[in-house]
XYZ file of C-alpha atoms in Angstrom:
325
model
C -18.726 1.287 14.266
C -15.259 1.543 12.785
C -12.725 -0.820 10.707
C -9.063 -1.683 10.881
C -6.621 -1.985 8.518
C -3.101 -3.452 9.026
C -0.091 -3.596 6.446
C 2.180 -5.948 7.713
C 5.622 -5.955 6.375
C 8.891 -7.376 7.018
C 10.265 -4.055 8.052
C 7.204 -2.282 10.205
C 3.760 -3.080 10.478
C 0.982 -0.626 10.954
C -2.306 -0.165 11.475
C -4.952 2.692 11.141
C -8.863 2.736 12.501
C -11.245 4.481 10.478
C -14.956 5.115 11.062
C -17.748 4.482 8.436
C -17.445 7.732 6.697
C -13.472 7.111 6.390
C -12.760 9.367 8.673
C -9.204 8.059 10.298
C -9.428 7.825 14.200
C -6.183 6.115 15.326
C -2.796 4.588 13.823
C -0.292 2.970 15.445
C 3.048 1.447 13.938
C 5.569 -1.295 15.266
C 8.790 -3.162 14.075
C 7.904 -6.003 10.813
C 5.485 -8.389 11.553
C 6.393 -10.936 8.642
C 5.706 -14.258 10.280
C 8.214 -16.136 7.888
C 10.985 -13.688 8.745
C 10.463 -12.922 12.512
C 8.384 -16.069 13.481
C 4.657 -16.184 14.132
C 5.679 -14.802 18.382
C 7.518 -11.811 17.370
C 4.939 -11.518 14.341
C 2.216 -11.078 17.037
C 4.108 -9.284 19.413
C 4.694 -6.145 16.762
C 0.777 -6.489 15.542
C -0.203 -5.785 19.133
C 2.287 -3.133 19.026
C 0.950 -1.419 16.255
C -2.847 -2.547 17.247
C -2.771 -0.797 20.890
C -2.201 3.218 19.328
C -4.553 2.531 16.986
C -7.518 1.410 19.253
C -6.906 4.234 22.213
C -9.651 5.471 23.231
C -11.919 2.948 21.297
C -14.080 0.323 23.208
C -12.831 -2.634 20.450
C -15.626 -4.346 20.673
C -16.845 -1.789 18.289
C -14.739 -3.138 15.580
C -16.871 -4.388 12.838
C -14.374 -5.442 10.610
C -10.553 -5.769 9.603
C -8.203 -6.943 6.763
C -4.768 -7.960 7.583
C -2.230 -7.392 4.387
C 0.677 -9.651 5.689
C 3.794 -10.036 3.612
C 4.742 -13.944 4.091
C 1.030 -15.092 6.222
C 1.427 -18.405 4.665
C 4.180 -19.327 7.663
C 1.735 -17.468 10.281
C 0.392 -19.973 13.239
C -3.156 -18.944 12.978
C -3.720 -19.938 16.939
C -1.233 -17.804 18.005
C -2.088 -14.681 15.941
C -5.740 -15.061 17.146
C -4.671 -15.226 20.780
C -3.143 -12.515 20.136
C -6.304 -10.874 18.192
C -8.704 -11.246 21.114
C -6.158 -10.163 24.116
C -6.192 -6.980 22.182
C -10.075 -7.010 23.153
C -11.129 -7.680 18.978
C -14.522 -9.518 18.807
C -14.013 -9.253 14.673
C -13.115 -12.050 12.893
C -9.965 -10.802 10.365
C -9.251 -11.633 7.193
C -5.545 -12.108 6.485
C -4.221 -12.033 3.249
C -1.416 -11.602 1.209
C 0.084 -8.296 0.733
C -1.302 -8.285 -3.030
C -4.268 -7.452 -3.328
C -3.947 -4.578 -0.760
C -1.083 -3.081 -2.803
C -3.396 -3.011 -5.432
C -6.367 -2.163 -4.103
C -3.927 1.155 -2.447
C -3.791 1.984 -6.433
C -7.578 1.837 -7.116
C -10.408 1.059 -6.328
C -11.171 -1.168 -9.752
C -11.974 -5.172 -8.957
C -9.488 -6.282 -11.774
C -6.179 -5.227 -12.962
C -2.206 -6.131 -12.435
C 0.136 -5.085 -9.137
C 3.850 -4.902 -9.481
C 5.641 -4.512 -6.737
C 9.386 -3.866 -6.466
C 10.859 -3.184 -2.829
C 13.592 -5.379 -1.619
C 12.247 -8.193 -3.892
C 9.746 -8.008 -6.799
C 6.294 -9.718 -7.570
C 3.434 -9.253 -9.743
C -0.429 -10.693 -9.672
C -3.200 -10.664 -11.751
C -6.156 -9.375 -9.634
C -9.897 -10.661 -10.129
C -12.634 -9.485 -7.549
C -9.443 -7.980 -5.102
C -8.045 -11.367 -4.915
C -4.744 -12.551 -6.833
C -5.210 -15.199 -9.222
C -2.136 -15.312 -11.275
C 1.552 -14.591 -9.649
C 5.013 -13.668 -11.481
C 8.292 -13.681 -9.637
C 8.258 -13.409 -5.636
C 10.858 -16.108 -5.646
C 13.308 -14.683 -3.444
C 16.575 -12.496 -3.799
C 18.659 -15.870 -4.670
C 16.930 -17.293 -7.494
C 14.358 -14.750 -8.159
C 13.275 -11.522 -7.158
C 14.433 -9.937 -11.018
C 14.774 -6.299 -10.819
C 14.361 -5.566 -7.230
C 16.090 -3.375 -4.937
C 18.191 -6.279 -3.904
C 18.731 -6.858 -7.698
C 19.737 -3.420 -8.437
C 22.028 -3.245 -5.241
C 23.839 -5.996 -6.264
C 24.178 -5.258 -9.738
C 25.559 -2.007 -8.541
C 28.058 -3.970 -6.311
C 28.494 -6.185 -9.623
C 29.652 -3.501 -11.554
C 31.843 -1.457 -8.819
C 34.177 -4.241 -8.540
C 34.412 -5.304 -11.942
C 35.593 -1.725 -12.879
C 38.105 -1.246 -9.779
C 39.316 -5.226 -10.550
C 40.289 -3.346 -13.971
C 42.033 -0.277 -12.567
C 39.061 1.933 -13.702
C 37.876 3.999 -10.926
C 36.379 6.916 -13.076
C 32.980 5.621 -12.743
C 30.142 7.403 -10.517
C 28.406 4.590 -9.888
C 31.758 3.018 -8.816
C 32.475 5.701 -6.583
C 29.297 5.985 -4.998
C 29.280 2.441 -4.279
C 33.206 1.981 -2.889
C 32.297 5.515 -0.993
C 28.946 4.044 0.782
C 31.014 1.013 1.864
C 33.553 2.267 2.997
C 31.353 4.703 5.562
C 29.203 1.432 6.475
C 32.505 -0.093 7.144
C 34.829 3.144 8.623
C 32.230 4.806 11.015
C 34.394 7.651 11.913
C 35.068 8.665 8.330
C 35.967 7.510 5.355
C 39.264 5.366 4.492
C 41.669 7.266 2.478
C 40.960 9.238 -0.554
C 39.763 8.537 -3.890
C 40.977 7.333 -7.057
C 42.335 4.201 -4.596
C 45.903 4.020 -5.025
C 45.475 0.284 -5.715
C 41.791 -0.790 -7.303
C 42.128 -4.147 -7.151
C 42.904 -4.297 -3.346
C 39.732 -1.527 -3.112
C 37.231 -4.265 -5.570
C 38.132 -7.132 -2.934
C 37.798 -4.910 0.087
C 34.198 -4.665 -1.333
C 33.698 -8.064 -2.241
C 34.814 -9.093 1.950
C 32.016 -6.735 3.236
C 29.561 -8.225 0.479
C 30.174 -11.557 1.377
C 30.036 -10.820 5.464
C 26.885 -9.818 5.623
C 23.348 -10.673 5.095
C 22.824 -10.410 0.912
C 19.851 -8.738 1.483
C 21.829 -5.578 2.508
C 23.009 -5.118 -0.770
C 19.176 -3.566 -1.262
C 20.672 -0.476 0.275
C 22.664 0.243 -2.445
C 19.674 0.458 -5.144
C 19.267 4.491 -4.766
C 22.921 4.832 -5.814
C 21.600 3.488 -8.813
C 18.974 5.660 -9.730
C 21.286 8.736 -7.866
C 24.279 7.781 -10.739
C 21.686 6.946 -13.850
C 20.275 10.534 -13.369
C 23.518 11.992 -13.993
C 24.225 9.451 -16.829
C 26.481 7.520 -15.869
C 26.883 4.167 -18.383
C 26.913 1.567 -15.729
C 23.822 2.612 -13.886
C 21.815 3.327 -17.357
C 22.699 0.274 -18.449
C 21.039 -1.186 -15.182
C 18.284 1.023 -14.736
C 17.242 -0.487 -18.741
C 17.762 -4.125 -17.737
C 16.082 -3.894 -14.281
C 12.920 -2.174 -16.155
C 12.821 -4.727 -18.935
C 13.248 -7.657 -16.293
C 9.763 -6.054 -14.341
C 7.742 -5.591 -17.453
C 8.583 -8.490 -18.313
C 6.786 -9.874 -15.203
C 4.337 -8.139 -15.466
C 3.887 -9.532 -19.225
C 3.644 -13.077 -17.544
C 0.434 -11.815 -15.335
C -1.151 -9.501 -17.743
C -3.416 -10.617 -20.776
C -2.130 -8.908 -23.897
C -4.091 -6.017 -25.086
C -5.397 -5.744 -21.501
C -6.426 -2.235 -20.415
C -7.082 -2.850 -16.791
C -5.288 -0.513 -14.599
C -1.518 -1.340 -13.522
C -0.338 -0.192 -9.899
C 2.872 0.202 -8.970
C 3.963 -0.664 -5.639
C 7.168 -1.132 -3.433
C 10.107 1.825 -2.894
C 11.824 0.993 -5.949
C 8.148 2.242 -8.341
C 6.917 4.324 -6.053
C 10.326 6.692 -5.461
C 10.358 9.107 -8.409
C 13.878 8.316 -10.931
C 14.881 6.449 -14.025
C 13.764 2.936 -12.510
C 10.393 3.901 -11.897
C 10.194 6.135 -15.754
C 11.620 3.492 -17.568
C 9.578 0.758 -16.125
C 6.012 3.198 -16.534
C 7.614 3.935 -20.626
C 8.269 -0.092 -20.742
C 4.628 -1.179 -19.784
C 2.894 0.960 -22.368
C 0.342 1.391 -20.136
C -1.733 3.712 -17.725
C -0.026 3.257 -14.122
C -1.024 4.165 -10.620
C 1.258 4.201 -8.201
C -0.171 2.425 -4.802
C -0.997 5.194 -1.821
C -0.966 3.754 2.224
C -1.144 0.251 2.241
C -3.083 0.444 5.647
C -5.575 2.687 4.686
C -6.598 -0.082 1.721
C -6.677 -2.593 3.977
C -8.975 -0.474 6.041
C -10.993 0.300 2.870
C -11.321 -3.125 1.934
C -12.759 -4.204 5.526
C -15.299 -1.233 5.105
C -16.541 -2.359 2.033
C -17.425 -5.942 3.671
C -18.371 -4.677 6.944
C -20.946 -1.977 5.437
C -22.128 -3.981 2.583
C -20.754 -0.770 0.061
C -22.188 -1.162 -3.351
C -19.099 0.024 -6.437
C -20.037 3.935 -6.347
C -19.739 3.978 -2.474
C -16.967 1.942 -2.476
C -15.261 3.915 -5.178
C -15.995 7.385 -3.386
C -14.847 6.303 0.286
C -11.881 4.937 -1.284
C -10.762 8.548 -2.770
C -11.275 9.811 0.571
C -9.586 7.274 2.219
C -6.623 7.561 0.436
C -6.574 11.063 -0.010
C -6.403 11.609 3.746
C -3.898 9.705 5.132
């Protein structure tokens, strides 16, 4: 008998089969699956995708069990995703969920604690029993979303042009954002030299590609941040403090005071070694874990339900389930 696990993001989706002793037999991966950002057809479409590498060579009937982590499931068309389920030869029922409590349960294998997670946007629960039961944040990159890669990419972007709209062009930060720009928008090479001869025509050069393009681009500009912080620059330490307080101070909103629960740390902005990720672990005060494979916890947490694991056997498959893939 085996289990499946699926992480479904906006970005990729994937999903890995493992056996009862945790043993992984089969992963596949395909394009996001986030029904609220592709739509519940595409959604399914890349699921199957990812579902059919991960099954080869398995009769699926076999499947006793699966948990579907699935950033944005609230928007998914549950009749189409199951259609989708069973032409893919699945006799399980799934549970789909949030992507939550399988980014914390990829940190540990404890039923209560706090998740943070900080990708392109930032969120953090309260988990009880695996399940959510208090949120923070999550409320998008325009009105929410408070130290996120989208928040530090823009604050970068902030910053770049407010120092080239004053002639100051001395900056790394600055540079490194004007520089990335400029090959996003010059694909043969870069466009002229640097300092700019003017920086006020250079700061609304910037501001046009900002503003032509989807805002959630600006995301791609986070690592500059943590690139220009670790050489000290002011601009990007200044950033790197604010974006830490703004996530502890999420997680504050979650977390019971005096709690000592574990804390995981999700999403490439926590889980990428550099100044965000230290000064959010020094902010909290806390222990930390940073979350492993999301798949392989949603695999874990189907094996737990499918073969009735009590805590120690659930605790142990989980170390090997993480530890492997």
């Amino acid at each position: 008998m085996y289990v499946l696990g699926l992480d479904v993001g906006g970005t990729s989706s994937r999903a890995l089969l493992l056996d009862a002793s945790g043993r992984r037999i089969g992963y596949g991966r395909a394009p996001g699956g986030n029904p609220a950002a592709h739509g519940t057809g595409t959604a399914a479409a890349n699921i199957r995708r990812a579902l059919e590498p991960a099954l080869l060579g398995v009769d699926p009937a076999e499947v006793a069990g699966a948990v579907v982590g699935m950033a944005g499931f609230g928007a998914l068309d549950r009749a189409v995703f199951d259609q989708m389920w069973a032409s893919a030869g699945l006799r399980c029922v799934p549970a789909v969920t949030g992507d939550l409590g399988v980014a914390f349960a990829a940190g540990t294998a404890e039923p209560r604690g706090t998740v943070l997670i900080a990708g392109t946007g930032a969120i953090a629960a309260r988990i009880e029993d695996g399940e959510p039961v208090a949120v923070s944040d999550g409320l998008g990159w325009l009105l929410g979303d408070q130290g996120s890669g989208f928040w530090l990419g823009r604050e970068a972007a902030r910053a770049a042009v407010r120092s080239l709209s004053r002639g100051e062009s001395d900056g790394l930060l600055t540079r490194l954002v004007a520089e990335e720009i400029r090959d996003a928008d010059n694909q043969d090479g870069r466009a002229g030299g640097w300092p700019p001869v003017d920086g006020r025509a250079e700061a609304i050069r910037l501001v046009v590609h900002a503003q032509g393009r989807s805002p959630l681009e600006l995301a791609r500009l986070a690592p500059l941040v943590s690139r220009a912080a670790a050489a000290g620059d002011p601009d990007a330490l200044k950033i790197v403090a604010t974006a830490a307080g703004l996530l502890c101070a999420t997680v504050a909103e979650v977390r019971q005071e005096g709690e000592d629960t574990p804390i995981v740390l999700a999403g490439s902005v926590l889980t990428s070694e550099g100044p965000v990720c230290s000064a959010v672990r020094d902010g909290l005060g806390a222990p930390t874990a940073l979350a492993g494979d999301g798949a392989a916890a949603a695999a874990w947490l189907a094996a737990k339900e499918a073969f009735g694991l009590d805590r120690e056997a659930a605790a142990g498959l989980h170390r090997r389930i993480l530890r492997e893939v």
